[in-house]
Coordinates of C-alpha atoms in Angstrom, one line a residue:
Chain S
M1 CA 18.9 2.9 -17.6
E2 CA 19.8 0.2 -13.8
T3 CA 17.3 -1.7 -12.2
V4 CA 17.3 -1.6 -8.3
S5 CA 13.7 -4.3 -8.0
T6 CA 11.4 -5.9 -9.9
N7 CA 8.6 -7.4 -8.2
K8 CA 5.9 -10.4 -10.0
A9 CA 2.0 -8.4 -8.9
F10 CA -1.0 -9.0 -10.3
G11 CA 0.4 -10.9 -12.5
G12 CA 3.0 -8.7 -13.6
T13 CA 5.9 -6.4 -13.5
Q14 CA 6.8 -3.8 -10.6
G15 CA 9.7 -2.7 -10.8
V16 CA 12.0 0.3 -10.0
Y17 CA 14.4 1.9 -12.5
K18 CA 17.6 4.4 -11.8
H19 CA 19.3 6.6 -14.6
A20 CA 21.4 9.9 -14.9
S21 CA 18.9 12.8 -16.6
A22 CA 20.8 14.9 -18.9
V23 CA 17.7 17.4 -18.0
T24 CA 18.1 17.3 -14.7
G25 CA 21.6 16.4 -14.6
T26 CA 20.9 13.9 -11.4
E27 CA 20.3 10.5 -10.7
M28 CA 16.6 9.9 -10.6
T29 CA 14.6 7.4 -9.8
F30 CA 11.3 6.2 -11.2
S31 CA 8.7 3.2 -10.9
V32 CA 7.0 1.2 -13.7
Y33 CA 4.4 -1.4 -13.6
V34 CA 3.7 -3.5 -16.4
P35 CA 1.0 -6.0 -16.4
P36 CA 0.8 -9.3 -17.6
H37 CA 0.6 -8.9 -21.7
A38 CA 1.2 -10.9 -25.1
E39 CA 4.0 -11.1 -26.1
G40 CA 5.6 -8.0 -29.0
A41 CA 2.1 -6.2 -27.1
K42 CA 2.1 -3.0 -26.9
L43 CA 0.7 -1.7 -24.1
P44 CA -0.9 1.9 -23.2
V45 CA 0.5 4.2 -20.6
V46 CA -0.2 6.4 -17.6
W47 CA 1.7 9.2 -15.5
Y48 CA 1.0 9.3 -12.5
L49 CA 2.9 12.2 -10.7
S50 CA 2.8 12.2 -7.0
G51 CA 2.7 15.2 -3.8
L52 CA 4.9 16.9 -1.6
T53 CA 6.6 14.9 -0.2
C54 CA 7.1 11.9 -2.2
T55 CA 9.0 9.8 -4.1
H56 CA 7.6 7.0 -6.8
A57 CA 7.5 4.7 -3.4
N58 CA 4.9 5.6 -2.5
V59 CA 1.9 5.2 -4.9
T60 CA 4.3 2.5 -5.8
E61 CA 3.1 0.8 -2.3
K62 CA 0.0 2.3 -1.9
G63 CA -1.6 3.1 -4.8
E64 CA -3.8 0.3 -5.0
F65 CA -3.6 0.4 -8.2
R66 CA -1.9 -2.4 -10.2
A67 CA -5.2 -5.1 -9.6
A68 CA -7.0 -2.1 -12.4
C69 CA -4.0 -2.1 -14.2
A70 CA -3.4 -6.1 -14.8
E71 CA -7.2 -6.2 -16.2
L72 CA -7.6 -3.3 -18.2
G73 CA -3.5 -3.8 -19.4
L74 CA -2.4 -0.3 -18.6
I75 CA 1.7 0.3 -17.2
F76 CA 1.6 2.6 -14.5
V77 CA 4.9 5.2 -14.8
A78 CA 5.8 7.1 -11.3
P79 CA 8.5 9.4 -11.7
D80 CA 10.3 11.5 -8.3
T81 CA 8.4 14.7 -7.6
S82 CA 12.4 16.3 -7.6
P83 CA 15.8 16.1 -8.6
R84 CA 17.9 14.7 -5.3
G85 CA 21.2 14.2 -4.2
E86 CA 24.8 16.3 -3.5
G87 CA 25.1 19.8 -5.0
V88 CA 21.0 20.1 -5.3
A89 CA 20.1 23.6 -3.5
D90 CA 17.0 22.9 -0.8
D91 CA 14.6 25.4 0.8
P92 CA 16.7 27.2 3.0
E93 CA 15.2 26.6 6.2
G94 CA 14.4 23.0 4.8
A95 CA 10.5 23.1 4.7
Y96 CA 8.6 20.4 2.9
D97 CA 6.8 22.3 0.5
F98 CA 9.4 24.0 -1.4
G99 CA 12.8 22.5 -2.8
L100 CA 13.4 18.1 -2.2
G101 CA 10.4 16.7 -2.9
A102 CA 8.5 19.6 -4.1
G103 CA 9.4 20.1 -8.0
F104 CA 6.5 21.2 -8.8
Y105 CA 7.3 19.9 -12.0
V106 CA 8.6 23.4 -13.4
N107 CA 11.1 24.3 -15.2
A108 CA 12.9 26.3 -12.5
T109 CA 14.9 30.0 -13.6
E110 CA 15.7 31.2 -11.1
A111 CA 19.1 30.9 -9.2
P112 CA 20.6 28.5 -7.1
F113 CA 17.4 26.1 -8.6
A114 CA 17.6 26.6 -12.5
T115 CA 20.3 24.2 -12.0
H116 CA 18.9 21.3 -11.2
Y117 CA 14.7 21.9 -10.8
R118 CA 13.9 21.0 -14.8
M119 CA 10.8 18.8 -13.6
R120 CA 8.7 19.9 -17.0
D121 CA 12.1 18.9 -19.2
Y122 CA 12.2 16.4 -17.2
I123 CA 8.4 14.4 -17.4
E124 CA 7.5 16.1 -20.9
Q125 CA 10.9 15.2 -22.8
E126 CA 13.3 12.7 -20.5
L127 CA 11.5 10.2 -19.2
P128 CA 9.0 9.6 -22.2
A129 CA 12.0 9.2 -24.8
L130 CA 13.4 6.0 -21.8
I131 CA 10.1 4.1 -21.3
A132 CA 9.4 3.8 -24.9
A133 CA 12.6 2.5 -25.5
E134 CA 12.8 0.2 -22.9
F135 CA 9.3 -0.8 -22.2
P136 CA 6.4 -2.5 -24.2
A137 CA 4.9 1.2 -24.4
D138 CA 2.3 2.6 -27.2
M139 CA 3.2 6.1 -26.8
E140 CA 0.3 6.5 -29.1
R141 CA -2.1 6.2 -26.1
Q142 CA -1.1 7.9 -23.4
S143 CA -2.3 9.7 -20.1
I144 CA -1.4 11.6 -17.2
M145 CA -3.0 11.4 -13.5
G146 CA -1.0 12.7 -10.1
H147 CA -2.4 14.0 -6.7
S148 CA -1.7 17.0 -4.8
M149 CA 1.0 18.8 -6.5
G150 CA 0.9 15.8 -9.0
G151 CA -2.0 16.7 -9.9
H152 CA -1.4 19.8 -10.8
G153 CA 1.2 18.7 -12.7
A154 CA -1.1 16.7 -14.5
L155 CA -3.3 19.2 -15.0
T156 CA -0.8 21.7 -16.1
I157 CA 1.4 19.3 -18.6
G158 CA -1.6 17.6 -19.8
L159 CA -3.5 20.8 -21.0
R160 CA -0.3 22.2 -22.2
N161 CA 0.4 18.8 -24.5
T162 CA -3.1 17.5 -25.8
G163 CA -2.1 15.8 -28.4
R164 CA 0.2 13.6 -26.4
F165 CA -2.7 12.5 -23.3
K166 CA -5.8 11.2 -24.5
A167 CA -6.7 11.5 -19.9
I168 CA -5.8 14.0 -17.6
S169 CA -7.5 13.3 -14.3
A170 CA -6.7 14.4 -10.6
F171 CA -6.6 13.9 -6.6
A172 CA -7.3 16.8 -4.5
P173 CA -4.8 19.0 -7.0
I174 CA -3.4 22.7 -6.8
V175 CA -5.8 23.8 -9.4
S176 CA -4.3 27.4 -9.4
P177 CA -0.7 28.3 -8.0
L178 CA -1.7 32.0 -9.0
N179 CA -4.0 31.9 -6.0
C180 CA -2.8 29.3 -3.1
P181 CA 0.4 29.8 -0.4
W182 CA 1.7 26.6 -2.1
G183 CA 1.9 27.9 -6.2
E184 CA 3.1 31.2 -4.9
K185 CA 6.2 30.3 -2.3
A186 CA 6.8 27.4 -5.3
L187 CA 6.8 29.5 -8.0
S188 CA 8.5 32.7 -6.5
G189 CA 10.9 30.3 -5.6
Y190 CA 11.5 28.6 -9.1
I191 CA 10.4 31.4 -11.6
G192 CA 10.8 34.5 -9.9
T193 CA 8.3 37.4 -9.4
D194 CA 6.4 38.3 -12.6
R195 CA 3.5 36.4 -12.2
A196 CA 2.8 36.6 -16.0
K197 CA 5.3 33.7 -16.7
W198 CA 3.2 31.4 -14.0
R199 CA 0.7 31.3 -16.1
E200 CA 1.7 27.9 -17.8
Y201 CA 1.8 26.6 -14.8
D202 CA -1.6 26.9 -13.5
A203 CA -4.3 24.6 -15.0
C204 CA -7.0 27.8 -14.5
A205 CA -5.0 30.3 -16.5
L206 CA -3.8 27.7 -19.0
I207 CA -7.6 26.7 -19.4
E208 CA -8.5 30.5 -19.4
D209 CA -6.1 31.9 -22.0
G210 CA -7.2 29.1 -24.6
A211 CA -6.5 24.7 -23.5
R212 CA -8.9 22.4 -24.1
M213 CA -8.4 19.4 -23.7
P214 CA -11.7 17.2 -25.6
S215 CA -12.0 14.4 -23.7
G216 CA -12.9 16.1 -20.2
L217 CA -11.0 16.1 -16.8
L218 CA -11.9 14.5 -13.7
I219 CA -10.9 15.5 -10.5
D220 CA -12.2 13.5 -7.3
Q221 CA -11.0 15.7 -3.7
G222 CA -12.1 15.1 -0.5
T223 CA -13.9 17.1 1.9
A224 CA -12.2 16.6 5.1
D225 CA -9.0 17.4 3.1
G226 CA -6.8 19.6 5.8
F227 CA -6.0 22.0 2.6
L228 CA -9.0 22.2 0.4
E229 CA -10.1 25.7 1.7
N230 CA -6.4 27.2 1.9
Q231 CA -4.6 25.2 -1.2
L232 CA -6.5 23.2 -3.2
K233 CA -9.6 25.1 -4.2
P234 CA -11.3 23.5 -6.8
E235 CA -13.7 26.1 -7.4
L236 CA -11.3 28.2 -8.8
L237 CA -11.2 25.1 -11.9
E238 CA -15.2 24.2 -12.3
A239 CA -15.3 28.0 -12.9
A240 CA -12.5 29.0 -14.9
C241 CA -14.0 25.3 -17.1
R242 CA -17.5 26.5 -17.0
A243 CA -16.5 29.8 -18.8
T244 CA -14.6 28.1 -21.4
W245 CA -16.9 24.9 -22.0
Q246 CA -14.5 22.5 -20.8
P247 CA -16.3 19.4 -19.5
T248 CA -14.8 18.6 -16.3
T249 CA -16.4 16.5 -13.8
V250 CA -15.3 18.0 -9.9
R251 CA -16.6 15.0 -7.6
M252 CA -16.6 16.2 -3.6
Q253 CA -15.9 12.7 -2.0
E254 CA -18.0 13.1 0.9
G255 CA -15.6 12.3 4.5
Y256 CA -12.4 12.0 2.5
D257 CA -9.2 13.1 3.4
H258 CA -5.8 13.9 1.7
S259 CA -3.9 10.2 2.2
Y260 CA -3.2 8.0 0.0
Y261 CA -6.3 6.1 1.8
F262 CA -8.5 8.5 -0.2
I263 CA -6.8 8.1 -3.2
S264 CA -6.2 4.4 -2.9
T265 CA -10.6 4.1 -2.3
F266 CA -10.8 6.2 -6.0
M267 CA -7.9 4.6 -8.0
A268 CA -9.3 1.8 -10.4
E269 CA -12.7 4.5 -11.0
H270 CA -9.7 6.6 -12.1
L271 CA -7.8 4.1 -14.1
A272 CA -11.7 2.6 -15.8
W273 CA -11.6 6.8 -16.7
H274 CA -8.0 6.4 -18.1
A275 CA -8.7 3.4 -20.0
E276 CA -11.8 4.0 -21.9
R277 CA -10.3 7.3 -23.6
L278 CA -7.3 5.0 -24.1
K279 CA -8.8 2.9 -26.0
A280 CA -11.1 5.0 -27.5
Chain W
M1 CA -8.1 2.5 23.8
E2 CA -7.5 5.5 22.5
T3 CA -7.7 6.1 19.2
V4 CA -4.8 7.2 17.2
S5 CA -5.7 7.9 13.7
T6 CA -8.9 6.9 11.7
N7 CA -9.3 7.8 7.4
K8 CA -12.2 7.0 5.4
A9 CA -11.4 4.5 2.4
F10 CA -13.8 2.7 0.6
G11 CA -16.6 4.1 2.1
G12 CA -15.5 2.5 5.3
T13 CA -13.2 3.8 8.1
Q14 CA -9.6 2.3 8.4
G15 CA -7.9 3.1 12.4
V16 CA -5.0 2.5 14.2
Y17 CA -5.9 3.0 17.8
K18 CA -3.2 1.8 21.3
H19 CA -4.9 0.6 24.5
A20 CA -2.6 -0.8 27.9
S21 CA -2.1 -4.2 27.5
A22 CA -2.7 -6.5 30.9
V23 CA -1.5 -9.0 28.8
T24 CA 1.6 -8.0 27.4
G25 CA 2.3 -5.5 30.6
T26 CA 3.0 -3.1 27.6
E27 CA 1.0 -0.4 25.2
M28 CA 0.2 -2.0 22.4
T29 CA -0.8 -0.5 19.1
F30 CA -3.2 -2.3 16.1
S31 CA -5.3 -1.4 13.0
V32 CA -8.9 -1.6 12.5
Y33 CA -10.9 -1.4 9.2
V34 CA -14.3 -1.4 9.8
P35 CA -16.7 -2.0 6.1
P36 CA -19.9 0.5 5.2
H37 CA -22.3 -0.9 6.6
A38 CA -25.6 -1.0 7.9
E39 CA -26.1 1.0 11.6
G40 CA -26.1 -1.8 14.4
A41 CA -25.3 -4.2 12.0
K42 CA -22.7 -6.8 13.3
L43 CA -20.0 -7.9 11.1
P44 CA -17.8 -10.9 10.6
V45 CA -14.3 -10.5 11.5
V46 CA -10.8 -11.3 10.1
W47 CA -7.7 -11.7 12.0
Y48 CA -4.8 -11.3 9.7
L49 CA -1.1 -11.6 11.7
S50 CA 1.7 -10.0 9.8
G51 CA 5.3 -11.1 10.1
L52 CA 8.9 -11.0 11.2
T53 CA 9.8 -7.5 11.6
C54 CA 6.8 -6.0 11.3
T55 CA 4.0 -3.8 13.1
H56 CA 0.8 -3.6 12.1
A57 CA 1.4 -0.6 9.4
N58 CA 2.8 -3.0 7.3
V59 CA -0.2 -4.9 6.1
T60 CA -2.3 -1.6 6.7
E61 CA -0.6 0.1 3.9
K62 CA 0.4 -2.4 1.4
G63 CA -2.4 -5.0 1.7
E64 CA -5.3 -4.3 -0.6
F65 CA -7.4 -5.5 1.8
R66 CA -9.5 -2.7 1.6
A67 CA -11.9 -3.0 -1.3
A68 CA -13.1 -7.0 -1.2
C69 CA -12.9 -6.1 2.6
A70 CA -16.0 -3.8 1.6
E71 CA -17.2 -5.3 -1.2
L72 CA -17.8 -8.9 1.5
G73 CA -18.9 -6.9 4.7
L74 CA -16.2 -7.5 6.4
I75 CA -14.2 -6.3 10.1
F76 CA -9.9 -7.4 9.5
V77 CA -7.9 -6.9 12.5
A78 CA -3.9 -6.4 12.5
P79 CA -2.4 -6.6 15.7
D80 CA 1.0 -5.3 16.5
T81 CA 4.1 -9.1 15.8
S82 CA 5.1 -8.6 20.1
P83 CA 5.5 -6.2 22.5
R84 CA 7.1 -3.1 21.9
G85 CA 8.4 -0.1 24.7
E86 CA 10.9 0.8 26.9
G87 CA 11.8 -2.3 29.3
V88 CA 11.1 -4.9 26.9
A89 CA 13.7 -7.4 26.1
D90 CA 14.9 -8.0 22.5
D91 CA 17.4 -9.9 20.6
P92 CA 21.2 -9.9 22.0
E93 CA 22.1 -8.5 18.8
G94 CA 19.7 -7.3 18.2
A95 CA 18.2 -9.9 15.6
Y96 CA 15.4 -9.3 13.3
D97 CA 14.2 -12.6 13.4
F98 CA 13.9 -13.0 17.4
G99 CA 12.4 -10.4 20.0
L100 CA 11.2 -6.9 19.1
G101 CA 8.9 -7.2 15.9
A102 CA 9.5 -11.3 16.2
G103 CA 6.9 -12.8 19.1
F104 CA 5.9 -15.8 17.4
Y105 CA 2.6 -15.8 18.5
V106 CA 3.2 -17.3 21.9
N107 CA 3.6 -17.5 25.9
A108 CA 7.3 -17.4 26.2
T109 CA 8.2 -18.9 29.7
E110 CA 11.6 -18.3 29.5
A111 CA 13.7 -15.4 31.5
P112 CA 13.8 -12.6 29.9
F113 CA 11.3 -12.9 27.2
A114 CA 8.6 -14.6 30.3
T115 CA 7.5 -11.1 31.1
H116 CA 6.3 -9.1 28.0
Y117 CA 6.5 -11.7 25.3
R118 CA 2.5 -13.3 25.7
M119 CA 1.3 -13.0 21.9
R120 CA -0.6 -16.2 22.2
D121 CA -2.8 -15.0 25.4
Y122 CA -2.6 -11.5 24.2
I123 CA -4.4 -12.6 20.0
E124 CA -6.2 -15.3 21.9
Q125 CA -8.1 -13.5 25.1
E126 CA -7.3 -10.0 25.1
L127 CA -7.5 -8.6 21.7
P128 CA -11.1 -10.1 21.0
A129 CA -12.1 -8.8 24.1
L130 CA -11.1 -5.5 22.9
I131 CA -12.9 -5.9 19.8
A132 CA -15.8 -7.1 21.0
A133 CA -16.3 -4.4 23.0
E134 CA -15.4 -1.2 20.5
F135 CA -16.4 -2.3 17.2
P136 CA -19.4 -3.5 15.7
A137 CA -18.0 -6.9 15.7
D138 CA -20.2 -10.4 15.1
M139 CA -17.7 -12.5 17.6
E140 CA -19.9 -15.9 16.5
R141 CA -17.8 -15.0 13.2
Q142 CA -13.9 -15.3 13.2
S143 CA -11.0 -15.8 10.1
I144 CA -7.6 -16.3 10.4
M145 CA -5.0 -15.7 8.2
G146 CA -1.3 -13.9 8.0
H147 CA 1.9 -14.1 6.4
S148 CA 5.4 -15.6 7.0
M149 CA 5.8 -16.0 10.9
G150 CA 2.3 -14.3 10.8
G151 CA 0.9 -17.6 8.6
H152 CA 2.5 -19.8 11.5
G153 CA 0.5 -17.5 13.9
A154 CA -2.8 -18.0 11.6
L155 CA -2.2 -21.8 11.5
T156 CA -1.3 -22.4 14.6
I157 CA -3.7 -20.0 17.1
G158 CA -6.8 -21.3 14.5
L159 CA -6.1 -24.6 14.6
R160 CA -6.1 -24.7 18.4
N161 CA -8.9 -23.0 18.6
T162 CA -10.9 -24.5 15.5
G163 CA -14.2 -23.8 17.6
R164 CA -13.6 -20.1 17.3
F165 CA -12.7 -19.7 14.0
K166 CA -14.7 -20.3 10.6
A167 CA -11.4 -19.8 8.1
I168 CA -8.0 -20.0 8.0
S169 CA -5.2 -19.3 5.5
A170 CA -1.6 -18.5 5.3
F171 CA 0.5 -16.5 2.9
A172 CA 4.3 -18.5 3.0
P173 CA 3.8 -19.4 6.4
I174 CA 6.3 -21.0 8.3
V175 CA 4.7 -24.2 8.8
S176 CA 6.9 -26.3 11.4
P177 CA 9.1 -24.5 14.1
L178 CA 10.4 -27.7 14.9
N179 CA 11.6 -27.7 11.3
C180 CA 13.6 -24.5 10.5
P181 CA 16.0 -22.2 11.5
W182 CA 13.7 -19.3 12.7
G183 CA 11.9 -21.3 14.6
E184 CA 14.3 -23.0 16.2
K185 CA 16.2 -20.2 17.5
A186 CA 12.5 -18.9 18.3
L187 CA 11.2 -21.7 20.4
S188 CA 14.2 -22.5 21.6
G189 CA 14.3 -19.0 22.9
Y190 CA 10.8 -18.5 24.0
I191 CA 10.2 -21.9 25.6
G192 CA 13.6 -23.4 26.1
T193 CA 15.0 -26.4 25.1
D194 CA 12.0 -28.9 25.7
R195 CA 11.2 -30.1 21.8
A196 CA 8.4 -31.2 23.0
K197 CA 6.5 -28.0 24.5
W198 CA 7.1 -26.7 20.8
R199 CA 4.2 -29.4 19.4
E200 CA 1.6 -26.5 20.0
Y201 CA 3.3 -24.0 18.5
D202 CA 3.9 -26.0 15.3
A203 CA 1.0 -26.2 12.3
C204 CA 2.7 -30.2 11.3
A205 CA 2.9 -31.3 14.9
L206 CA -1.0 -29.8 16.1
I207 CA -2.1 -31.6 13.0
E208 CA -0.2 -34.8 13.6
D209 CA -1.5 -34.5 17.3
G210 CA -4.9 -34.3 16.3
A211 CA -6.2 -30.6 15.4
R212 CA -8.7 -30.9 12.3
M213 CA -9.8 -27.7 10.4
P214 CA -12.8 -28.9 8.3
S215 CA -13.4 -26.2 6.4
G216 CA -10.0 -26.5 5.4
L217 CA -6.5 -25.0 4.7
L218 CA -5.5 -22.5 2.2
I219 CA -1.7 -21.1 1.6
D220 CA -0.2 -20.0 -1.4
Q221 CA 3.5 -19.7 -1.8
G222 CA 5.1 -17.8 -4.0
T223 CA 7.6 -19.6 -6.0
A224 CA 10.5 -17.3 -5.7
D225 CA 10.4 -16.7 -2.2
G226 CA 13.8 -16.8 -1.1
F227 CA 12.5 -18.4 2.0
L228 CA 11.1 -21.4 0.3
E229 CA 13.9 -24.2 1.0
N230 CA 15.5 -23.2 4.0
Q231 CA 12.5 -21.5 6.3
L232 CA 8.6 -21.9 4.9
K233 CA 8.5 -25.6 3.5
P234 CA 5.4 -25.6 2.6
E235 CA 5.9 -30.1 1.9
L236 CA 5.7 -30.3 5.5
L237 CA 2.2 -29.1 5.5
E238 CA 1.2 -30.7 2.7
A239 CA 2.6 -34.1 3.7
A240 CA 1.0 -33.8 7.3
C241 CA -2.2 -32.9 6.1
R242 CA -2.2 -35.9 3.3
A243 CA -1.4 -38.4 6.5
T244 CA -4.4 -36.8 8.2
W245 CA -7.5 -36.4 5.8
Q246 CA -6.8 -32.7 6.6
P247 CA -8.5 -31.1 3.4
T248 CA -6.1 -28.4 2.4
T249 CA -5.0 -26.6 -0.6
V250 CA -1.5 -25.6 -1.7
R251 CA -1.2 -22.9 -4.3
M252 CA 2.3 -22.8 -5.8
Q253 CA 2.4 -19.7 -7.4
E254 CA 5.0 -19.0 -10.4
G255 CA 7.6 -16.0 -9.9
Y256 CA 6.2 -14.4 -6.6
D257 CA 8.3 -13.7 -3.8
H258 CA 8.1 -13.2 -0.1
S259 CA 6.5 -9.3 -0.2
Y260 CA 3.3 -7.0 0.0
Y261 CA 3.6 -7.4 -3.7
F262 CA 2.4 -11.0 -3.6
I263 CA 0.0 -10.8 -0.3
S264 CA -1.6 -7.9 -2.5
T265 CA -2.0 -10.2 -5.7
F266 CA -3.6 -12.6 -3.6
M267 CA -5.5 -11.1 -0.5
A268 CA -8.9 -10.1 -2.6
E269 CA -9.5 -14.4 -3.5
H270 CA -8.3 -15.3 0.3
L271 CA -10.7 -13.1 1.4
A272 CA -13.8 -14.0 -0.6
W273 CA -12.2 -17.6 0.5
H274 CA -13.3 -16.3 4.1
A275 CA -16.4 -14.7 3.2
E276 CA -17.4 -17.7 2.2
R277 CA -16.8 -19.8 4.9
L278 CA -17.6 -16.6 7.5
K279 CA -21.4 -16.4 6.4
A280 CA -22.6 -20.4 5.6

């Protein structure tokens, strides 16, 4: 692991790091905020998965998470959204919603994406091992959140690994790739056209198929979000949860859009909700 | 005035606006955050002046001021740092510390800069009139802060207009353009080589020449700031204030650098300090 930059912030250290990923076969960059802490202490870890077009940098610069992480004693990890670099396949037309910046947190099986697009294994296995080795992280206390495509990532990775994560939340998540244009494009491109194989990458399907998060799900969704009706569809998640008794709070936030102005507004509340579950 | 964008944030509205400035002879862009407020209420206004290379966007995205402004009921105005556009002279070598993004909050008298570089009049006169006309602003309650070159702007504009501003603070300000390379380059280029004329654009000289801010000055300065020794020199301001009984608090912040990671850490404390004086 190589340190790209560190800056003192709110008494702790905001760092950016890179490493050669064996899983993606590329160099991967990520950011970690470590709050002020007693020497030798091990701190709970919150994972934040970003949305389409983003890198680690968007939430690191605009997420306004450091004040709350410093107060609550939380490590905050922000990975990239796809492999990048020479030889990494992209959308044939360079679209923003597939390929670079749009890994959808899956292990691709279709050529030419299967070579590098293995974001599921990267987030589920390789990066946690690196975080455990390099930072004062208590890996027995992890939680996960994300935005939009990263909200989909947080919900699906969280629901598939409920033993690992003590809390799951999302800002304006894609709740069902099976039922929206972004998801249909991405999963057919990465996984192929057999939709039965998509179910492990669909939060609603995972819940229908039996995944349960006892500590509940927290979703904030802006009512002025331009992607709400066609792509995000929180009502599908509410219906899946209602039908299965999965505890879920979906808060429709009046007048908020899809931007970091929305995310930063509710970030501290999400982190407090995570901290409550991480420290229970 | 034309609205470029608005986003709901922390219950209020973060807007970006542009207008044809008669003072600079260019189109000028600025941002304004208006916190949630009762209909018909007039709110105090905090001016934030940015540093070299910045536009309104840096603090708007990275400043983490909205939570505190929403809580304290403060309007937050972030102007640009220079005129821009076709026909606006720049540093002959395109350097970052003169010309575009580096107006130093002066009225230039030297050709070719005198034509457009009139940031003093823009901040002191034209933009306040626009803010008063277009926003729910109580212009009897204004304060000013800034970073680096913008800290210089906040200190000098504040000290020249102590009747207008109830509080002045700065993050890592240039405290004496007469005594640092950035200042010498900028003021000789904009104002000419007669250093007596620079004194109205030098916070230390203004204090030596009699300017007083009864409510005090608040300065935060990181000890790991790479510009500290050669450009910023807070000890000169401390000496000028000590010699004149100007009340001043300079806080040397251990390990902090010159970035927005530093600024955002102490932003809420500055805003609370401003609010106390704005509401006194």
